[in-house]
Coordinates of C-alpha atoms in Angstrom, one line a residue:
Chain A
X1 CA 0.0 0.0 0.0
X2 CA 1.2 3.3 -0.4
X3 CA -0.2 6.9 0.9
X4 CA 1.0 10.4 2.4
X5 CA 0.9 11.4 5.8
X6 CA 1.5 15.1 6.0
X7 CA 0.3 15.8 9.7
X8 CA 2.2 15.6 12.6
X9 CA -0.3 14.6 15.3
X10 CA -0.7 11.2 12.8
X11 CA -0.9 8.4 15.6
X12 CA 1.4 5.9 13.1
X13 CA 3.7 9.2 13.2
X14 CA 3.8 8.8 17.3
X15 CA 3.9 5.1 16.8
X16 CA 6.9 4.7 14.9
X17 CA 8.8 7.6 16.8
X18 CA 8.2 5.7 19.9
X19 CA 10.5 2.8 18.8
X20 CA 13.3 5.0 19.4
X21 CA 12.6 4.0 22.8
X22 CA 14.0 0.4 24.0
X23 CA 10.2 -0.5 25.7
X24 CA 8.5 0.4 22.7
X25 CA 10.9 -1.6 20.8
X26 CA 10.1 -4.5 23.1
X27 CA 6.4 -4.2 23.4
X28 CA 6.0 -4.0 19.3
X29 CA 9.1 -6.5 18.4
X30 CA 9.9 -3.4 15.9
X31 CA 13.1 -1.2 15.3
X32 CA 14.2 1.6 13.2
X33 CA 16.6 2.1 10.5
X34 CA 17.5 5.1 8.8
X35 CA 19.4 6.1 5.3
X36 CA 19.7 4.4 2.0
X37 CA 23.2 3.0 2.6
X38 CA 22.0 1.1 5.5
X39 CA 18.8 -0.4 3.9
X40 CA 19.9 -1.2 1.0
X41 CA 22.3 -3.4 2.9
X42 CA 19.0 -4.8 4.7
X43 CA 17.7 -5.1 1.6
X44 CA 20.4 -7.2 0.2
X45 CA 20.4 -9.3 3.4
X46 CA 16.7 -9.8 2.5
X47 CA 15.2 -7.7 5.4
X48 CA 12.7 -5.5 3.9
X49 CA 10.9 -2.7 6.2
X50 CA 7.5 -3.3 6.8
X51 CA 7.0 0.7 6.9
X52 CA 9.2 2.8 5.0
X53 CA 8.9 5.9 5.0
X54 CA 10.2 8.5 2.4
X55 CA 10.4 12.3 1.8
X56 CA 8.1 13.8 -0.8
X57 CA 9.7 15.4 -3.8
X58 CA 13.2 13.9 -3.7
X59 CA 14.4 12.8 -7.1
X60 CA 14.5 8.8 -6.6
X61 CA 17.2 7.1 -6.1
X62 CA 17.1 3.9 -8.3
X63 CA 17.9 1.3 -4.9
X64 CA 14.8 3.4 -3.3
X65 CA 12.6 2.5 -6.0
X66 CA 13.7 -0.5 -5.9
X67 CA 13.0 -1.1 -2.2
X68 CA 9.5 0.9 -2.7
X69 CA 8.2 -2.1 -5.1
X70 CA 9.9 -4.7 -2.9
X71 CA 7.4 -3.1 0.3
X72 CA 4.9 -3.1 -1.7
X73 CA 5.5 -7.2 -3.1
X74 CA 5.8 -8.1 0.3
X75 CA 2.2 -6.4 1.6
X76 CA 4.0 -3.4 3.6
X77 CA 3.1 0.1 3.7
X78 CA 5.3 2.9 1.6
X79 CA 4.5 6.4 3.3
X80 CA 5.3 9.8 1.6
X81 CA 5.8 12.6 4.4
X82 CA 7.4 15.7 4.9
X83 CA 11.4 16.2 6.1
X84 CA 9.8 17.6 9.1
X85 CA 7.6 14.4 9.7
X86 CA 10.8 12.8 8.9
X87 CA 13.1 14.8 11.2
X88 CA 10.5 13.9 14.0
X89 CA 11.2 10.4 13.2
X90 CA 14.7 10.5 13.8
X91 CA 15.1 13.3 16.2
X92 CA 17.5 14.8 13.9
X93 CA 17.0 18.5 12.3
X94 CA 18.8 17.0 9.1
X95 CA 17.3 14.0 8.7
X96 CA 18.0 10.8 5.9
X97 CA 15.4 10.7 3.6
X98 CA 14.3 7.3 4.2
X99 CA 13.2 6.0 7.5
X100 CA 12.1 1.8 7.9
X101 CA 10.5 0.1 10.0
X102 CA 12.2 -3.5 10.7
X103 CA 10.6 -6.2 12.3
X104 CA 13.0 -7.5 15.1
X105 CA 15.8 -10.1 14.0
X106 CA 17.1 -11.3 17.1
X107 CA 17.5 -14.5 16.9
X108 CA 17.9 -17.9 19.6
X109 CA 21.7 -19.4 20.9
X110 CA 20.1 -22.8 19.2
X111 CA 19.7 -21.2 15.8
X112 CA 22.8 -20.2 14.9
X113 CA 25.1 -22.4 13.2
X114 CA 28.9 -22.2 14.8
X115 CA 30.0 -24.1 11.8
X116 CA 28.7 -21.4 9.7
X117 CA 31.3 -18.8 9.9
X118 CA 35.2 -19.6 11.4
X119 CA 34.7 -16.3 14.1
X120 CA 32.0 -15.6 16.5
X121 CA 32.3 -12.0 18.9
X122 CA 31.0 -12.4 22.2
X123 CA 30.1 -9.4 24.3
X124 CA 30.0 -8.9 27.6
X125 CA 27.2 -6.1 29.3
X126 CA 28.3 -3.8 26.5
X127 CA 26.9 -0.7 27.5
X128 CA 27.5 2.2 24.7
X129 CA 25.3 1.5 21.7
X130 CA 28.3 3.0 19.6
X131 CA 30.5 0.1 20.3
X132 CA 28.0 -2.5 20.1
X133 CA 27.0 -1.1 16.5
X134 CA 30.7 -0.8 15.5
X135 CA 31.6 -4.4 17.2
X136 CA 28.4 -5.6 14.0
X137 CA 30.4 -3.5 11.2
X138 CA 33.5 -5.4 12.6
X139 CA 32.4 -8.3 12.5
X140 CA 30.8 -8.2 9.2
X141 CA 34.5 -7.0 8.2
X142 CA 36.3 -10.1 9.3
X143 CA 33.7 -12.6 8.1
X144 CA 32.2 -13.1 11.8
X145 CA 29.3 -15.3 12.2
X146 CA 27.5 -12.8 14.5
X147 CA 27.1 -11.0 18.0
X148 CA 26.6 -12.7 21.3
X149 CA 25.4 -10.6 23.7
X150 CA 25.7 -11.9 27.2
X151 CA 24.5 -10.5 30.5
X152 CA 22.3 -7.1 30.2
X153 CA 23.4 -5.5 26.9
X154 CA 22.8 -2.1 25.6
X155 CA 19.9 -2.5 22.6
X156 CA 21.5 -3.8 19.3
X157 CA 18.1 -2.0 18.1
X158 CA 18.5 0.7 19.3
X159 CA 18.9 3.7 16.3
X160 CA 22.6 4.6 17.7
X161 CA 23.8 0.9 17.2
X162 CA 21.8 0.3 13.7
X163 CA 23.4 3.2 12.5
X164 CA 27.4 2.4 13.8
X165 CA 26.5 -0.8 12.4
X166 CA 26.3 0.9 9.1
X167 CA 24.0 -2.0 8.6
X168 CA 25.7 -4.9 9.7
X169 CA 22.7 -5.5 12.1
X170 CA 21.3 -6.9 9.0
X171 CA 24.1 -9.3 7.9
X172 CA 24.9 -10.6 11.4
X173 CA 23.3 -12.6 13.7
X174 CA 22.4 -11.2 17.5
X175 CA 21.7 -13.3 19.9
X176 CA 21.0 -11.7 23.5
X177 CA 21.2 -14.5 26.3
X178 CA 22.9 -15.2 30.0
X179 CA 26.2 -16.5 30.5
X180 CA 25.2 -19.6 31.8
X181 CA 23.2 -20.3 28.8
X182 CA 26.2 -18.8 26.2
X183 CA 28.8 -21.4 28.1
X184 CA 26.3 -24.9 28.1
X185 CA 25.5 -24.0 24.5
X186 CA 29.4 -23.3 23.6
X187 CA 30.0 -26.5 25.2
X188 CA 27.6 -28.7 23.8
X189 CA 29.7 -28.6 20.6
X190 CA 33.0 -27.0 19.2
X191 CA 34.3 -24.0 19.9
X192 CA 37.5 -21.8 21.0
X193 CA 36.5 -19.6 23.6
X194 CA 39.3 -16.5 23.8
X195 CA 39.2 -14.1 26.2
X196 CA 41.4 -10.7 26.2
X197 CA 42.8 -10.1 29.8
X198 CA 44.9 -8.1 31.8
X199 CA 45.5 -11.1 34.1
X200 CA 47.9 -13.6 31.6
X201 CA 51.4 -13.2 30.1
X202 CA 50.1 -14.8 26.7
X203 CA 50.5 -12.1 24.1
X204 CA 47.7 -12.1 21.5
X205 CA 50.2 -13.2 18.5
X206 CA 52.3 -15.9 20.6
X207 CA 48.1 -17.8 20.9
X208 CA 47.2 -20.3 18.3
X209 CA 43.1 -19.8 17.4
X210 CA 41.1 -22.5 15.4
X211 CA 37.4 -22.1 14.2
X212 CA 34.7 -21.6 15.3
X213 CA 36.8 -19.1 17.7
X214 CA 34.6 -17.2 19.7
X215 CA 36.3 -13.8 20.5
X216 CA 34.9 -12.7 23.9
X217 CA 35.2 -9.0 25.2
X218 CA 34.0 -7.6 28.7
X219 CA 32.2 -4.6 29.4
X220 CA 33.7 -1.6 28.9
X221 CA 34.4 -0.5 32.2
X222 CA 34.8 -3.8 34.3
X223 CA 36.5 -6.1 31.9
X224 CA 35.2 -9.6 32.3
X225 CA 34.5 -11.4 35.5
X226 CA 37.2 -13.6 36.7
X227 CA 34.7 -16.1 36.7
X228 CA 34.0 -15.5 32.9
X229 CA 38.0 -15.5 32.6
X230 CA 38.6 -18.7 33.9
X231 CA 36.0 -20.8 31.7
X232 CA 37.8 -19.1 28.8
X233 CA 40.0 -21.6 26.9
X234 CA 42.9 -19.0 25.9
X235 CA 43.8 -16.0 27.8
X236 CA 45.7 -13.9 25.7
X237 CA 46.4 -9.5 25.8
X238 CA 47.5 -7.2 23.1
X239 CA 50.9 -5.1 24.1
X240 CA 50.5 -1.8 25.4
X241 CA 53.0 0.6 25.1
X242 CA 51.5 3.8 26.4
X243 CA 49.9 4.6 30.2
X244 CA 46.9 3.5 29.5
X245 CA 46.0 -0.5 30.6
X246 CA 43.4 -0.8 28.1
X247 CA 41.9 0.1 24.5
X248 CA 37.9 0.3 23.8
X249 CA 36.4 -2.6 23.7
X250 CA 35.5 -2.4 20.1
X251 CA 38.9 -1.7 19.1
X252 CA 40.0 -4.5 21.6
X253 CA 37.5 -7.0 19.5
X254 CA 39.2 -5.7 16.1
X255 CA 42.7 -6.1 17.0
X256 CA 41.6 -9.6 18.6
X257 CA 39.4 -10.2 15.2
X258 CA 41.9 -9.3 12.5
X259 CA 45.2 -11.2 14.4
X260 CA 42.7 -14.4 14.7
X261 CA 41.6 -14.1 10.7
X262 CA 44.6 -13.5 9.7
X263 CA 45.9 -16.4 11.5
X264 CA 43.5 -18.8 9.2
X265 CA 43.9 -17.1 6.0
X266 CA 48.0 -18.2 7.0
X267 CA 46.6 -21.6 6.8
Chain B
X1 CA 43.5 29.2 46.5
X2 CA 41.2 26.8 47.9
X3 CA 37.6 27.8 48.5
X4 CA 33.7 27.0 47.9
X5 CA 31.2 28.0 45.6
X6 CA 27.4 27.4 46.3
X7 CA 25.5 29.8 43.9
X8 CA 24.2 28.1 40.7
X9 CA 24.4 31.7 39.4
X10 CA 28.3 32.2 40.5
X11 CA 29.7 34.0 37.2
X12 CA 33.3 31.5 37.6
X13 CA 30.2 28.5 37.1
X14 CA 28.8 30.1 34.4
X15 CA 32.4 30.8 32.5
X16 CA 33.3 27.0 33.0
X17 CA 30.0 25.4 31.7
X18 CA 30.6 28.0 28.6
X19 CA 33.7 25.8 27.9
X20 CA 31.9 22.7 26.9
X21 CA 31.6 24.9 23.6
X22 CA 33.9 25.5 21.0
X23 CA 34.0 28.8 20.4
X24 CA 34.1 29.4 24.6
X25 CA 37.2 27.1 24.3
X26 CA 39.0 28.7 21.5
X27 CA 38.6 32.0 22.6
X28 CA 39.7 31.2 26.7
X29 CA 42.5 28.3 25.5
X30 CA 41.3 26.4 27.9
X31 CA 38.7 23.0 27.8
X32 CA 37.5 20.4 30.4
X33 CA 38.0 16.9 31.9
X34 CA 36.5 15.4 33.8
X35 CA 36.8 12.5 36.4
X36 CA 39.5 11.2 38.5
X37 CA 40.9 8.4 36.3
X38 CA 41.3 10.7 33.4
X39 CA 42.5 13.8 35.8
X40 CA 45.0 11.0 37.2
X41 CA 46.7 10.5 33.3
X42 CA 46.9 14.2 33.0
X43 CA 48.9 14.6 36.2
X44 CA 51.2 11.5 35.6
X45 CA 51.7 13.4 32.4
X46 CA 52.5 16.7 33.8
X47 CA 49.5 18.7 33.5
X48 CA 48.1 20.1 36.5
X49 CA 44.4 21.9 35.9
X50 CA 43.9 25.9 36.4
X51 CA 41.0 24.8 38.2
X52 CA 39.7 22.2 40.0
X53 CA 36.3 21.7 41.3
X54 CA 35.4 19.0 43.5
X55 CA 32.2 17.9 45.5
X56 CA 31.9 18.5 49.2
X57 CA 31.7 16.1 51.9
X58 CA 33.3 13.2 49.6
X59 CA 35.4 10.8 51.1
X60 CA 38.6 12.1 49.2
X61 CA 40.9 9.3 47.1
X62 CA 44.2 9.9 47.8
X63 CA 44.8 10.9 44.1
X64 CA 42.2 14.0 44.8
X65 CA 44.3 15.0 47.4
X66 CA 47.5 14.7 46.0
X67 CA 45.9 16.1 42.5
X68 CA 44.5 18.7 45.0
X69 CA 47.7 20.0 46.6
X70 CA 49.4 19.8 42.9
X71 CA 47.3 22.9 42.1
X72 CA 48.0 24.7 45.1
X73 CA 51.1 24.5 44.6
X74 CA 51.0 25.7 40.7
X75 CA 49.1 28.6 42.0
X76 CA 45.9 27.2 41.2
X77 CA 42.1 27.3 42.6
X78 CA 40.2 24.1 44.2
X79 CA 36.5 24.8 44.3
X80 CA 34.5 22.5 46.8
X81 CA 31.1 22.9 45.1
X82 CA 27.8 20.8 45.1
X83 CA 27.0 17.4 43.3
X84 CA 24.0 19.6 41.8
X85 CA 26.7 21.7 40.3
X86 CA 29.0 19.3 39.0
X87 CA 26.7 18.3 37.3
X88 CA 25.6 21.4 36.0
X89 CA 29.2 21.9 34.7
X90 CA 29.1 18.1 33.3
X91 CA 26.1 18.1 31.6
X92 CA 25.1 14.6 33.5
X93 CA 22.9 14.0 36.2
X94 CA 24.7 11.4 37.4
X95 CA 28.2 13.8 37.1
X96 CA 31.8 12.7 38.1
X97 CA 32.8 14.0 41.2
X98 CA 36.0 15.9 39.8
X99 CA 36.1 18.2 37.1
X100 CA 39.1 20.2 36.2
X101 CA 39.6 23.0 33.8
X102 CA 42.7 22.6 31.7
X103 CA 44.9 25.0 29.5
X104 CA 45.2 24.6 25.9
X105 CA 47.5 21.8 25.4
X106 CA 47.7 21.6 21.2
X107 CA 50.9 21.7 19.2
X108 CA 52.3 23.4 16.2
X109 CA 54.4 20.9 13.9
X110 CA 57.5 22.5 14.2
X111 CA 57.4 21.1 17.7
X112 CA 57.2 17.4 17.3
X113 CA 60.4 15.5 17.4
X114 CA 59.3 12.7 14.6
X115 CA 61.6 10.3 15.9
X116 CA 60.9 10.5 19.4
X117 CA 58.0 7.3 18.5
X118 CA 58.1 4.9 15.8
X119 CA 54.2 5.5 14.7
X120 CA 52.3 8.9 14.4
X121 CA 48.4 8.6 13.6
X122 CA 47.4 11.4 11.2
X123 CA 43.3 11.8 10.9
X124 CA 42.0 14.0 8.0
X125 CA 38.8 15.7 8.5
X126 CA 37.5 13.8 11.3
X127 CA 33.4 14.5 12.2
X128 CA 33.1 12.0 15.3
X129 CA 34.7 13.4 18.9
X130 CA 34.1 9.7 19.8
X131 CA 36.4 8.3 16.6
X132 CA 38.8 11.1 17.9
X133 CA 39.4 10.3 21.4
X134 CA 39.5 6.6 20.5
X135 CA 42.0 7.4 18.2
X136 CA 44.3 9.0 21.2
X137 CA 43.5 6.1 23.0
X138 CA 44.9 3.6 20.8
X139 CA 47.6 5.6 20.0
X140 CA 48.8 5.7 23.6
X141 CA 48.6 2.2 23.4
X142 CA 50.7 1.4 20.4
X143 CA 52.9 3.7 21.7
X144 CA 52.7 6.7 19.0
X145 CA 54.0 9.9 19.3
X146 CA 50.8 11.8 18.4
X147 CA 47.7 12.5 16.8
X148 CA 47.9 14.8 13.6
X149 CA 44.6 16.7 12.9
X150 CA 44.3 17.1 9.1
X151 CA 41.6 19.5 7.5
X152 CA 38.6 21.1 9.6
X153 CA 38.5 17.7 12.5
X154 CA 36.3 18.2 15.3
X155 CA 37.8 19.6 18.6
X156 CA 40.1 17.0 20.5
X157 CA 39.0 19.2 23.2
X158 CA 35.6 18.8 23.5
X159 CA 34.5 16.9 26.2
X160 CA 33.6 13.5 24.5
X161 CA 36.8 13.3 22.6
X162 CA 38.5 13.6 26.1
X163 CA 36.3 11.3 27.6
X164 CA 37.0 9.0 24.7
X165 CA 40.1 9.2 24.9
X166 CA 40.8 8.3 29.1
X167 CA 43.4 10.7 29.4
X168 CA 45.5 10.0 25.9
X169 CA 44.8 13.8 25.2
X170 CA 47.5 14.4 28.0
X171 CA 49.8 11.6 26.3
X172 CA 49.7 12.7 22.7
X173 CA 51.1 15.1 21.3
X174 CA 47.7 17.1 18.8
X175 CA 48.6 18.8 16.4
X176 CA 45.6 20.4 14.2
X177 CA 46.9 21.9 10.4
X178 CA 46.1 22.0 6.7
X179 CA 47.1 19.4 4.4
X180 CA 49.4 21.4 2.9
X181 CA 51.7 22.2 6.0
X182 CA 51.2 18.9 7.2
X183 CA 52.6 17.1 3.6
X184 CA 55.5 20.0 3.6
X185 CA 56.5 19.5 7.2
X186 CA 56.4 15.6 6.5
X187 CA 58.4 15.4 3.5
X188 CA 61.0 17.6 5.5
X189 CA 62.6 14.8 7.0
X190 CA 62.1 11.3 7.0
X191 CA 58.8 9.6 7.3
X192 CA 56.7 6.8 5.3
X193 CA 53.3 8.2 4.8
X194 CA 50.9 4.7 4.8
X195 CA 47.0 5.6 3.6
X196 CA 43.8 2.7 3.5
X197 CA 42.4 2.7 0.5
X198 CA 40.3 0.7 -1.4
X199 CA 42.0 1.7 -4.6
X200 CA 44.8 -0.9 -4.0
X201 CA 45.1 -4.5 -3.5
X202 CA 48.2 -4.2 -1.6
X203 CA 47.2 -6.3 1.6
X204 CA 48.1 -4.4 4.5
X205 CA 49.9 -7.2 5.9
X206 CA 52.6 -8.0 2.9
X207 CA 53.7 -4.1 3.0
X208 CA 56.5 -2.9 5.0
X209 CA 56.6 -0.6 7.3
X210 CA 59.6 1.6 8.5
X211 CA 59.8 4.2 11.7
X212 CA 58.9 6.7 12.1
X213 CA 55.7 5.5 10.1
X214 CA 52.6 8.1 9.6
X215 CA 49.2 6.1 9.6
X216 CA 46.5 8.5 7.4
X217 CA 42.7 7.8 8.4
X218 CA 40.3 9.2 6.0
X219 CA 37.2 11.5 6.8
X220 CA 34.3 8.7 7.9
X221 CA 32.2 9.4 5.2
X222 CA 34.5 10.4 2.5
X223 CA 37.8 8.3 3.2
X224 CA 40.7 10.2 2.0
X225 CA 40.7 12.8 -1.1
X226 CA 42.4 11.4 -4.0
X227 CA 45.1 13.6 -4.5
X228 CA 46.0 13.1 -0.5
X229 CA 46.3 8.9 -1.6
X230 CA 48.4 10.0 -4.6
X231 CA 50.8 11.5 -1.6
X232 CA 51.3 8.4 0.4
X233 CA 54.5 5.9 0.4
X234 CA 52.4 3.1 0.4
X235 CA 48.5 3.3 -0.3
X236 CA 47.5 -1.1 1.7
X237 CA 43.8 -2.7 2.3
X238 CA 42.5 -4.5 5.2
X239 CA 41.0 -8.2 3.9
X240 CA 36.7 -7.7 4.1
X241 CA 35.2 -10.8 4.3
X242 CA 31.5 -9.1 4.3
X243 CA 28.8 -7.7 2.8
X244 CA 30.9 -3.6 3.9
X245 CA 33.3 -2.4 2.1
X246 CA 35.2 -0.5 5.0
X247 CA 35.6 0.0 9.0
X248 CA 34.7 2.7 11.2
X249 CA 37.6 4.9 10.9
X250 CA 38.6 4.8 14.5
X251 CA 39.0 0.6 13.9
X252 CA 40.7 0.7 11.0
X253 CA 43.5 2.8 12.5
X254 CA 43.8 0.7 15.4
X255 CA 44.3 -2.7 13.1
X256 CA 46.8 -0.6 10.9
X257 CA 48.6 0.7 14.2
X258 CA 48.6 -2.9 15.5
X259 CA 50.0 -4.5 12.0
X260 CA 52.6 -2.1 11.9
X261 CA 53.3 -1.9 15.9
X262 CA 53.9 -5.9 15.5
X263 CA 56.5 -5.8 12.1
X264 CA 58.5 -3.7 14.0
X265 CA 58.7 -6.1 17.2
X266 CA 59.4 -8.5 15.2
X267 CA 62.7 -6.6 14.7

């Protein structure tokens, strides 16, 4: 279907804003995404919005009319608005030009398939949205499997991670569980579990990985628990040369990533 | 001078909050951090703040009082204030319970000693304070000399570059030019200019690298210009394995840093 909304007091207009909050998220099982770059990538992954919303008058990009008929196929709504009506959407005075709404694509532990990909990133209580959507783009980078999110996570729905993701909350798969759950389903099968670590001697290169390695990183300001630590089968830390004790935790995972990777592609 | 401050309307409050701004910043030469671990880095590195404000009735850390007798003795004010304030001045409600305003800290070229640190990070038109502080961050870790700000960069002074950073803005040398000075000062003396790109299929991994070695990070967006790629020594990829074709910019300098950091101890 397609129609024009041009009033702000619209209640879909309220509706969809309100995902930008985590409970609305929750209660509808619905999450934004914003820009072309970002759903075409959906697109590609075949996620297509259920809304998608669009501003009036723009010359069309071919990939948006592309993803306007592929709304359409698939019985969802295309919505022509104003930028305002759009910049009220994202709660940004320059908005994109395209706003979609996603049904949610978080998926179970038993679903995903660790043979399926030779690197899994594990994440520990990550709390800034930022790092959680740049830890996706990462891991789509290296040829991850997906995200692992144990303990209370920040949202990986949330609009700050979709969009650090640069859409790679559309090409990897997110699982949100406990730890006790992450370690008996690691366990019931094959897997390297690697932990980074302020509390070993192994340095990151001196470490021999093997697939499915499952790269885990601790919150940002705690680390891991020991308790975490010590049901990880490899220890390992990156050299430091400065004051500092400890890089971001995305840029930890990336390091981690890229030395494991390029490990396998050595054969 | 030591001495409290109670009045929300107190015109030194009023003059400090005004430095969360740019333009307040520039024209006083002076920005903020904020928090004891970051305010500890700065002092380890030698810079004591102008001003340090601190909430009553806190059960002082024997860094606050050692931070708070270091400005004393450099002729410095500590202001006992009010959690309420603080967090006035920090913009949080839930603000840290030291904030310190610090003097200008930002280099001209002429000043860095190249060889003093086998790696230099140099950032061209960065947009994200976040990406920035990171960048000081990692650069502190893999032991760079500094941080060179190419083109208009956001302000490595604003307050969520320095929080991003957790006190690397004391450790780095920043630097903030034009293109042109920065390519005439490099080519000056020695110096191997390395740029990402995706316009090569040099692996960044079969290059070699040589002190002191200048890692270029491209505009997040934009990447780097092309006649600033036409510049570099050596112009290497990072292996993508997904559906992106690049990394946030922050990441891609830390596995670049990394690769290079670990040629070079391996002699």
């Amino acid at each position: 279907m397609r129609r024009a909304i041009t009033g702000f007091s619209n209640p879909l207009i309220k509706q969809v804003r309100a995902l930008r909050e985590k409970k609305f998220r929750k209660r509808e099982g619905r999450f934004l995404a914003e820009g072309l770059r970002i759903m075409a990538e959906a697109r590609e992954a075949g996620h297509i919005p259920e809304l998608l919303f669009l501003a009036v008058g723009q010359e069309p990009h071919p990939l948006t009319t592309a993803l306007e008929q592929d709304v359409i196929k698939s019985d969802g709504e295309v919505i022509e608005t104003s930028s305002e009506i759009l910049a009220k959407l994202s709660g940004k005075s320059n908005p994109q030009t395209l706003v979609g709404v996603y049904s949610d694509i978080s998926l179970g532990l038993e679903s995903l398939k660790r043979d399926a990909a030779p690197i899994w990133l594990v994440a520990q209580a990550m709390r800034d949205p930022g790092n959680l959507g740049t830890m996706l783009r990462t891991g789509d980078a290296v040829g991850a499997g997906g995200l692992i999110l144990v303990d209370d996570s920040t949202d990986p729905f949330s609009v700050e991670a979709v969009r650090a993701s640069m859409g790679a909350v559309f090409t990897q798969s997110i699982v949100q569980c406990r730890w006790e759950e992450f370690s008996a389903w690691l366990r019931s099968g094959e897997g390297q579990l690697v932990g980074t670590s302020l509390q070993t001697e192994t340095d990151y290169q001196a470490a021999a990985y093997h697939a499915p390695c499952f790269i885990l990183t601790g919150n940002e300001a705690q680390g891991l628990p020991e308790s975490y630590e010590s049901e990880c089968d490899l220890l390992v830390k990156m050299p430091m040369y400065g004051k500092a004790d400890s890089l971001n935790a995305a840029i930890a995972t990336a390091v981690m990533a890229y030395e494991v990777r390029n490990q396998m592609r050595r054969g």
